[in-house]
Short mmCIF file of C-alpha atoms in Angstrom, two decimals:
data_model
loop_
_atom_site.label_atom_id
_atom_site.label_comp_id
_atom_site.label_asym_id
_atom_site.label_seq_id
_atom_site.Cartn_x
_atom_site.Cartn_y
_atom_site.Cartn_z
CA UNK A 1291 6.38 -16.53 24.72
CA UNK A 1292 9.00 -13.96 25.63
CA UNK A 1293 9.51 -12.84 22.04
CA UNK A 1294 5.78 -12.47 21.41
CA UNK A 1295 5.44 -10.13 24.37
CA UNK A 1296 8.42 -8.11 23.12
CA UNK A 1297 6.89 -7.97 19.63
CA UNK A 1298 3.60 -6.58 20.95
CA UNK A 1299 5.37 -3.79 22.79
CA UNK A 1300 7.75 -3.17 19.88
CA UNK A 1301 4.92 -2.83 17.37
CA UNK A 1302 3.09 -0.37 19.59
CA UNK A 1303 6.27 1.68 20.05
CA UNK A 1304 7.55 1.40 16.44
CA UNK A 1305 10.71 -0.13 17.93
CA UNK A 1306 12.37 -2.70 15.65
CA UNK A 1307 15.64 -2.66 17.60
CA UNK A 1308 14.10 -4.24 20.72
CA UNK A 1309 12.64 -7.13 18.70
CA UNK A 1310 15.57 -7.66 16.34
CA UNK A 1311 17.71 -9.91 18.63
CA UNK A 1312 14.79 -12.31 19.10
CA UNK A 1313 14.49 -12.90 15.36
CA UNK A 1314 18.10 -14.05 15.13
CA UNK A 1315 17.69 -16.29 18.18
CA UNK A 1316 14.50 -17.85 16.83
CA UNK A 1317 15.96 -18.47 13.38
CA UNK A 1318 19.04 -20.09 14.90
CA UNK A 1319 16.83 -22.29 17.05
CA UNK A 1320 14.61 -23.26 14.12
CA UNK A 1321 17.67 -24.16 12.05
CA UNK A 1322 19.03 -26.28 14.91
CA UNK A 1323 15.74 -28.07 15.43
CA UNK A 1324 15.41 -28.74 11.72
CA UNK A 1325 18.50 -30.95 12.03
CA UNK A 1326 16.77 -33.01 14.71
CA UNK A 1327 13.84 -33.55 12.35
CA UNK A 1328 15.84 -34.20 9.18
CA UNK A 1329 19.58 -33.58 9.19
CA UNK A 1330 19.85 -34.27 5.45
CA UNK A 1331 17.34 -31.63 4.38
CA UNK A 1332 17.68 -27.89 3.90
CA UNK A 1333 16.52 -26.23 7.16
CA UNK A 1334 13.95 -24.00 5.49
CA UNK A 1335 12.58 -26.92 3.47
CA UNK A 1336 12.01 -28.77 6.74
CA UNK A 1337 9.73 -26.03 8.03
CA UNK A 1338 7.93 -25.54 4.72
CA UNK A 1339 7.12 -29.26 4.83
CA UNK A 1340 6.06 -28.96 8.47
CA UNK A 1341 3.30 -26.50 7.58
CA UNK A 1342 2.38 -28.10 4.25
CA UNK A 1343 3.49 -31.71 3.83
CA UNK A 1344 5.23 -32.40 0.55
CA UNK A 1345 6.28 -28.82 -0.17
CA UNK A 1346 9.74 -27.28 -0.31
CA UNK A 1347 11.44 -24.27 -1.88
CA UNK A 1348 11.32 -25.87 -5.31
CA UNK A 1349 7.55 -26.30 -5.04
CA UNK A 1350 6.98 -22.74 -3.85
CA UNK A 1351 9.46 -21.22 -6.31
CA UNK A 1352 7.45 -22.77 -9.14
CA UNK A 1353 4.13 -21.79 -7.55
CA UNK A 1354 5.10 -18.19 -6.89
CA UNK A 1355 6.68 -17.84 -10.32
CA UNK A 1356 3.33 -18.66 -11.92
CA UNK A 1357 1.44 -16.39 -9.53
CA UNK A 1358 3.81 -13.44 -10.08
CA UNK A 1359 3.69 -13.89 -13.87
CA UNK A 1360 -0.07 -13.32 -13.58
CA UNK A 1361 -0.36 -10.77 -10.78
CA UNK A 1362 2.43 -8.33 -11.65
CA UNK A 1363 1.28 -7.47 -15.21
CA UNK A 1364 -2.39 -7.67 -14.21
CA UNK A 1365 -1.82 -5.16 -11.40
CA UNK A 1366 -0.04 -2.84 -13.83
CA UNK A 1367 -3.03 -3.00 -16.18
CA UNK A 1368 -5.42 -2.38 -13.29
CA UNK A 1369 -3.47 0.69 -12.17
CA UNK A 1370 -3.45 2.04 -15.72
CA UNK A 1371 -7.19 1.50 -16.19
CA UNK A 1372 -9.56 4.47 -16.30
CA UNK A 1373 -12.15 2.40 -14.40
CA UNK A 1374 -11.60 3.19 -10.72
CA UNK A 1375 -14.07 1.65 -8.24
CA UNK A 1376 -14.62 3.70 -5.10
CA UNK A 1377 -14.53 2.49 -1.51
CA UNK A 1378 -15.38 5.89 0.02
CA UNK A 1379 -18.72 4.66 1.34
CA UNK A 1380 -17.03 2.16 3.69
CA UNK A 1381 -14.27 4.43 4.99
CA UNK A 1382 -14.29 6.33 8.26
CA UNK A 1383 -16.40 6.80 11.37
CA UNK A 1384 -17.87 3.36 12.09
CA UNK A 1385 -18.68 2.84 15.75
CA UNK A 1386 -16.61 0.04 17.31
CA UNK A 1387 -19.41 -1.40 19.45
CA UNK A 1388 -21.65 -1.72 16.40
CA UNK A 1389 -18.81 -3.33 14.47
CA UNK A 1390 -18.55 -6.03 17.13
CA UNK A 1391 -22.26 -6.69 16.66
CA UNK A 1392 -21.57 -7.00 12.93
CA UNK A 1393 -18.92 -9.60 13.83
CA UNK A 1394 -21.56 -11.69 15.60
CA UNK A 1395 -23.99 -11.27 12.70
CA UNK A 1396 -21.35 -12.50 10.26
CA UNK A 1397 -20.60 -15.60 12.32
CA UNK A 1398 -24.28 -16.51 12.31
CA UNK A 1399 -24.59 -15.88 8.58
CA UNK A 1400 -21.48 -17.93 7.89
CA UNK A 1401 -22.93 -20.84 9.88
CA UNK A 1402 -20.55 -20.97 12.83
CA UNK A 1403 -21.91 -22.80 15.87
CA UNK A 1404 -22.16 -19.92 18.36
CA UNK A 1405 -22.59 -22.34 21.30
CA UNK A 1406 -19.07 -23.61 20.63
CA UNK A 1407 -17.45 -20.22 19.99
CA UNK A 1408 -15.83 -17.55 22.12
CA UNK A 1409 -15.14 -14.18 20.46
CA UNK A 1410 -12.46 -11.89 21.91
CA UNK A 1411 -10.17 -8.99 21.06
CA UNK A 1412 -6.50 -9.08 20.08
CA UNK A 1413 -3.80 -7.14 18.25
CA UNK A 1414 -3.54 -9.74 15.46
CA UNK A 1415 -6.60 -11.85 14.51
CA UNK A 1416 -6.35 -15.61 15.03
CA UNK A 1417 -8.40 -18.74 15.56
CA UNK A 1418 -7.58 -21.41 18.13
CA UNK A 1419 -9.19 -23.82 20.54
CA UNK A 1420 -8.68 -26.65 23.01
CA UNK A 1421 -9.86 -29.47 20.76
CA UNK A 1422 -12.37 -30.69 18.20
CA UNK A 1423 -15.56 -28.64 18.20
CA UNK A 1424 -14.93 -25.63 20.46
CA UNK A 1425 -13.15 -22.65 18.92
CA UNK A 1426 -11.82 -19.26 20.01
CA UNK A 1427 -11.77 -16.33 17.57
CA UNK A 1428 -9.81 -13.22 18.48
CA UNK A 1429 -10.07 -10.20 16.21
CA UNK A 1430 -10.00 -6.40 16.15
CA UNK A 1431 -11.98 -3.52 14.68
CA UNK A 1432 -10.94 -0.12 13.33
CA UNK A 1433 -13.32 2.88 13.30
CA UNK A 1434 -11.89 4.08 9.98
CA UNK A 1435 -12.00 0.71 8.18
CA UNK A 1436 -15.27 -1.20 8.28
CA UNK A 1437 -14.20 -3.86 5.79
CA UNK A 1438 -11.16 -4.85 7.86
CA UNK A 1439 -13.51 -6.25 10.50
CA UNK A 1440 -15.81 -7.82 7.90
CA UNK A 1441 -13.12 -9.78 6.13
CA UNK A 1442 -11.18 -10.65 9.28
CA UNK A 1443 -14.32 -12.23 10.70
CA UNK A 1444 -15.20 -14.12 7.52
CA UNK A 1445 -11.59 -15.32 7.36
CA UNK A 1446 -11.48 -16.51 10.95
CA UNK A 1447 -14.97 -17.96 10.55
CA UNK A 1448 -13.62 -20.18 7.77
CA UNK A 1449 -10.97 -21.54 10.13
CA UNK A 1450 -13.69 -22.08 12.73
CA UNK A 1451 -16.01 -23.99 10.40
CA UNK A 1452 -13.15 -26.34 9.57
CA UNK A 1453 -12.39 -27.03 13.23
CA UNK A 1454 -16.04 -27.39 14.25
CA UNK A 1455 -16.74 -29.92 11.49
CA UNK A 1456 -13.90 -32.39 11.89
CA UNK A 1457 -15.21 -35.90 12.60
CA UNK A 1458 -15.93 -35.94 16.38
CA UNK A 1459 -14.47 -39.45 16.54
CA UNK A 1460 -11.04 -37.83 16.11
CA UNK A 1461 -11.34 -35.94 19.39
CA UNK A 1462 -8.26 -36.50 21.61
CA UNK A 1463 -6.38 -38.22 18.78
CA UNK A 1464 -3.60 -37.12 16.44
CA UNK A 1465 -6.21 -36.80 13.66
CA UNK A 1466 -8.09 -33.88 15.21
CA UNK A 1467 -7.91 -30.46 13.56
CA UNK A 1468 -7.09 -29.31 10.05
CA UNK A 1469 -4.65 -31.36 8.01
CA UNK A 1470 -2.25 -28.54 7.10
CA UNK A 1471 -1.77 -24.80 7.23
CA UNK A 1472 -2.40 -24.51 3.50
CA UNK A 1473 -5.69 -26.37 3.70
CA UNK A 1474 -6.70 -24.36 6.78
CA UNK A 1475 -5.93 -21.11 4.97
CA UNK A 1476 -7.77 -22.56 2.00
CA UNK A 1477 -10.94 -22.61 4.13
CA UNK A 1478 -10.46 -19.21 5.73
CA UNK A 1479 -9.64 -17.43 2.51
CA UNK A 1480 -12.45 -19.32 0.74
CA UNK A 1481 -15.03 -17.63 2.97
CA UNK A 1482 -13.17 -14.33 3.07
CA UNK A 1483 -12.72 -14.04 -0.70
CA UNK A 1484 -14.64 -16.51 -2.84
CA UNK A 1485 -17.78 -16.07 -0.73
CA UNK A 1486 -17.23 -12.75 1.04
CA UNK A 1487 -15.96 -10.70 -1.89
CA UNK A 1488 -18.32 -12.20 -4.47
CA UNK A 1489 -20.92 -10.04 -6.17
CA UNK A 1490 -23.68 -12.43 -5.11
CA UNK A 1491 -22.80 -12.23 -1.40
CA UNK A 1492 -22.90 -8.42 -1.43
CA UNK A 1493 -26.69 -8.55 -1.01
CA UNK A 1494 -26.89 -10.40 2.35
CA UNK A 1495 -23.70 -8.72 3.57
CA UNK A 1496 -25.09 -5.26 2.88
CA UNK A 1497 -28.30 -6.19 4.70
CA UNK A 1498 -26.25 -6.87 7.84
CA UNK A 1499 -24.22 -3.69 7.49
CA UNK A 1500 -27.29 -1.54 6.91
CA UNK A 1501 -28.95 -3.00 10.01
CA UNK A 1502 -26.03 -1.79 12.15
CA UNK A 1503 -25.22 1.40 10.22
CA UNK A 1504 -28.48 2.54 8.58
CA UNK A 1505 -27.52 6.21 8.50
CA UNK A 1506 -24.17 5.70 6.84
CA UNK A 1507 -24.98 2.88 4.42
CA UNK A 1508 -28.69 3.37 3.80
CA UNK A 1509 -28.27 4.44 0.17
CA UNK A 1510 -25.46 2.05 -0.77
CA UNK A 1511 -26.37 -0.64 -3.33
CA UNK A 1512 -25.05 -4.23 -3.36
CA UNK A 1513 -23.12 -3.52 -6.57
CA UNK A 1514 -21.49 -0.46 -5.02
CA UNK A 1515 -20.45 -2.56 -2.03
CA UNK A 1516 -19.07 -5.27 -4.32
CA UNK A 1517 -16.95 -2.74 -6.17
CA UNK A 1518 -15.75 -1.17 -2.92
CA UNK A 1519 -14.71 -4.59 -1.61
CA UNK A 1520 -12.69 -5.31 -4.72
CA UNK A 1521 -10.67 -2.16 -5.25
CA UNK A 1522 -7.21 -3.37 -6.19
CA UNK A 1523 -4.90 -0.86 -4.54
CA UNK A 1524 -1.48 -1.68 -3.06
CA UNK A 1525 -1.46 -1.14 0.69
CA UNK A 1526 1.09 -1.57 3.47
CA UNK A 1527 -0.83 -4.03 5.64
CA UNK A 1528 -1.09 -7.66 4.53
CA UNK A 1529 -4.31 -8.38 6.42
CA UNK A 1530 -6.08 -5.50 4.66
CA UNK A 1531 -4.78 -6.31 1.17
CA UNK A 1532 -7.16 -6.99 -1.70
CA UNK A 1533 -7.22 -10.36 -3.47
CA UNK A 1534 -4.99 -9.26 -6.32
CA UNK A 1535 -2.13 -7.69 -4.39
CA UNK A 1536 -2.25 -10.08 -1.42
CA UNK A 1537 0.03 -12.75 -2.98
CA UNK A 1538 2.78 -10.15 -3.38
CA UNK A 1539 2.76 -9.53 0.38
CA UNK A 1540 3.37 -13.26 0.80
CA UNK A 1541 6.14 -13.37 -1.82
CA UNK A 1542 8.01 -10.65 0.09
CA UNK A 1543 7.91 -12.60 3.35
CA UNK A 1544 8.84 -15.85 1.62
CA UNK A 1545 11.90 -14.30 0.00
CA UNK A 1546 13.08 -12.75 3.27
CA UNK A 1547 12.65 -16.03 5.16
CA UNK A 1548 14.77 -17.84 2.59
CA UNK A 1549 17.57 -15.30 3.03
CA UNK A 1550 17.44 -15.64 6.82
CA UNK A 1551 17.63 -19.44 6.75
CA UNK A 1552 20.39 -19.52 4.13
CA UNK A 1553 22.48 -17.14 6.22
CA UNK A 1554 22.52 -14.51 3.48
CA UNK A 1555 20.73 -12.08 5.79
CA UNK A 1556 20.15 -11.56 9.50
CA UNK A 1557 17.56 -9.66 11.50
CA UNK A 1558 19.32 -6.32 11.11
CA UNK A 1559 18.82 -6.60 7.33
CA UNK A 1560 15.07 -7.21 7.50
CA UNK A 1561 13.84 -3.58 7.47
CA UNK A 1562 15.93 -2.78 4.41
CA UNK A 1563 14.90 -5.95 2.59
CA UNK A 1564 11.28 -5.34 3.50
CA UNK A 1565 11.22 -1.72 2.37
CA UNK A 1566 13.08 -2.48 -0.84
CA UNK A 1567 10.61 -5.20 -1.83
CA UNK A 1568 7.51 -3.21 -0.92
CA UNK A 1569 8.78 -0.51 -3.23
CA UNK A 1570 9.68 -2.97 -5.99
CA UNK A 1571 6.57 -5.20 -5.88
CA UNK A 1572 3.88 -2.79 -4.68
CA UNK A 1573 5.32 0.66 -5.38
CA UNK A 1574 4.99 1.66 -1.74
CA UNK A 1575 7.28 3.56 0.61
CA UNK A 1576 7.17 2.04 4.10
CA UNK A 1577 6.89 4.90 6.62
CA UNK A 1578 7.67 3.02 9.84
CA UNK A 1579 8.37 -0.39 11.38
CA UNK A 1580 4.85 -0.85 12.78
CA UNK A 1581 3.35 -0.75 9.30
CA UNK A 1582 6.35 -2.58 7.91
CA UNK A 1583 8.30 -5.53 9.26
CA UNK A 1584 6.64 -5.43 12.70
CA UNK A 1585 3.07 -5.78 11.42
CA UNK A 1586 2.74 -9.58 11.69
CA UNK A 1587 2.92 -11.76 14.78
CA UNK A 1588 4.16 -14.88 12.98
CA UNK A 1589 7.92 -14.44 13.33
CA UNK A 1590 7.61 -13.70 17.04
CA UNK A 1591 5.87 -17.07 17.38
CA UNK A 1592 8.59 -18.87 15.40
CA UNK A 1593 6.24 -19.56 12.48
CA UNK A 1594 8.84 -19.42 9.71
CA UNK A 1595 7.53 -21.30 6.69
CA UNK A 1596 3.90 -20.48 7.47
CA UNK A 1597 3.41 -17.40 5.28
CA UNK A 1598 3.56 -19.24 1.93
CA UNK A 1599 0.52 -21.29 2.95
CA UNK A 1600 -1.69 -18.19 2.80
CA UNK A 1601 -1.12 -17.87 -0.94
CA UNK A 1602 -1.33 -21.63 -1.39
CA UNK A 1603 -4.64 -21.66 0.48
CA UNK A 1604 -6.00 -18.98 -1.83
CA UNK A 1605 -5.10 -21.17 -4.79
CA UNK A 1606 -6.69 -24.24 -3.16
CA UNK A 1607 -9.90 -22.24 -2.83
CA UNK A 1608 -10.15 -21.38 -6.52
CA UNK A 1609 -9.91 -25.02 -7.51
CA UNK A 1610 -12.35 -26.12 -4.79
CA UNK A 1611 -14.90 -23.54 -5.94
CA UNK A 1612 -14.68 -24.82 -9.52
CA UNK A 1613 -15.13 -28.43 -8.40
CA UNK A 1614 -18.04 -27.48 -6.16
CA UNK A 1615 -19.88 -25.81 -9.04
CA UNK A 1616 -19.10 -28.74 -11.34
CA UNK A 1617 -20.72 -31.00 -8.72
CA UNK A 1618 -23.94 -29.04 -9.01
CA UNK A 1619 -23.72 -26.60 -6.09
CA UNK A 1620 -25.49 -23.34 -6.95
CA UNK A 1621 -22.68 -21.24 -5.54
CA UNK A 1622 -23.94 -17.79 -6.52
CA UNK A 1623 -27.48 -18.69 -5.54
CA UNK A 1624 -26.39 -19.76 -2.06
CA UNK A 1625 -24.32 -16.60 -1.62
CA UNK A 1626 -27.10 -14.30 -2.84
CA UNK A 1627 -29.66 -15.95 -0.55
CA UNK A 1628 -27.38 -15.74 2.45
CA UNK A 1629 -27.84 -19.48 2.90
CA UNK A 1630 -24.38 -21.01 2.77
CA UNK A 1631 -25.51 -24.48 3.82
CA UNK A 1632 -24.91 -26.10 0.38
CA UNK A 1633 -21.37 -24.68 0.29
CA UNK A 1634 -20.64 -25.78 3.85
CA UNK A 1635 -21.98 -29.28 3.23
CA UNK A 1636 -19.83 -29.79 0.15
CA UNK A 1637 -16.72 -28.69 2.05
CA UNK A 1638 -17.71 -30.69 5.15
CA UNK A 1639 -17.96 -34.01 3.34
CA UNK A 1640 -14.91 -33.56 1.14
CA UNK A 1641 -12.50 -31.58 3.35
CA UNK A 1642 -13.51 -30.81 6.92
CA UNK A 1643 -14.69 -34.16 8.25
CA UNK A 1644 -11.39 -35.86 7.38
CA UNK A 1645 -9.36 -33.86 9.88
CA UNK A 1646 -5.76 -34.98 9.56
CA UNK A 1647 -6.62 -38.42 8.22
CA UNK A 1648 -5.65 -37.27 4.72
CA UNK A 1649 -2.99 -34.86 3.48
CA UNK A 1650 -4.01 -31.74 1.56
CA UNK A 1651 -2.88 -33.24 -1.74
CA UNK A 1652 -5.08 -36.30 -1.22
CA UNK A 1653 -8.06 -34.13 -0.28
CA UNK A 1654 -7.63 -31.86 -3.30
CA UNK A 1655 -7.38 -34.74 -5.75
CA UNK A 1656 -10.39 -36.55 -4.25
CA UNK A 1657 -12.52 -33.40 -4.12
CA UNK A 1658 -11.53 -32.01 -7.51
CA UNK A 1659 -10.86 -35.18 -9.50
CA UNK A 1660 -7.35 -33.99 -10.36
CA UNK A 1661 -4.17 -32.87 -8.57
CA UNK A 1662 -3.74 -29.31 -7.34
CA UNK A 1663 -3.09 -26.72 -10.06
CA UNK A 1664 -2.45 -22.99 -9.48
CA UNK A 1665 -3.90 -22.25 -12.93
CA UNK A 1666 -7.41 -22.10 -11.41
CA UNK A 1667 -6.22 -19.31 -9.13
CA UNK A 1668 -4.49 -17.24 -11.81
CA UNK A 1669 -7.45 -17.68 -14.18
CA UNK A 1670 -9.82 -16.55 -11.41
CA UNK A 1671 -7.80 -13.41 -10.67
CA UNK A 1672 -7.47 -12.56 -14.35
CA UNK A 1673 -11.17 -12.96 -15.08
CA UNK A 1674 -12.40 -11.16 -11.98
CA UNK A 1675 -10.18 -8.09 -12.10
CA UNK A 1676 -10.35 -7.78 -15.88
CA UNK A 1677 -14.11 -7.53 -15.52
CA UNK A 1678 -14.03 -5.05 -12.63
CA UNK A 1679 -11.48 -2.79 -14.29
CA UNK A 1680 -12.72 -3.11 -17.86
CA UNK A 1681 -9.55 -4.69 -19.19
#
């Protein structure tokens, strides 16, 4: 709790030095506690398994190797392409009060039970709650970035749908809640990306945005919005990253965490490691700590080993979408109509209702008829961005 408060003030003040000692203390504590859990295991492997049962560095090294072998050359091709979608129509000057009304509209469209939801403001978006059914979403809006609010809300709404649809019989038991961080991120990023950034969903999404911002978006078409949503441009902030570059943000954090837990690096090395990798992977110069290694809350909360599950969740989503369509769900039709009930019902019966009664691997194999494979994710990225950028 102390470190999180320090982090908030440090981020606002662009002050890495005040937060730095807490990182070393937290890492030391996490390494010590890993021995209590499993003294024979590598400390970082212990925490990777804590957030996603059955995973370790070997699993993620293989996973990220496949993802990088797809994303890095694909991003290079995208940047070299003469086809450059524009996002100018969704940049700048969007009233904050109206954006909060958009947030409520999106929750209703997504199918969140508003009677069991409290929406608040925070520095870093999150979803939480006291138990099965009732959920708290905390988010933020930026006047100069309309889509940040849109995709934050769809993301957190995915977490909320998972929590609100766990079998009520699991209330007050160890089976309540999502089964793993990866599966939870699989649901949030499913609604953020596979639904929210789809061409079909651009129609109902634009209807909401035009209702709140008729003067600014009145002449925008659904296809223009779809292209604006899917501009693949490296950016400094993970939460605002597009689908293609997002995994590279996760790779950077994963590599730094490994160095911290192996003792090859300490907190004082993090800014240099961070800046070096952002330049290498994304071609970006990091101008300050606030938009660099202070941007995320996770390390202040001791959540080392969590970041990899964001990328894993994205990959879960690609395979789940394929299985859903194979089972007869008219995915694009549901998205275009703004009626996500068929999508929610498929996920409810195969993923959400089980709570923690099954591990993510069991859920994936039962829902998809085969074990998890990242190939669905890399194929999805290749096909989508090749189409958008005329590759």
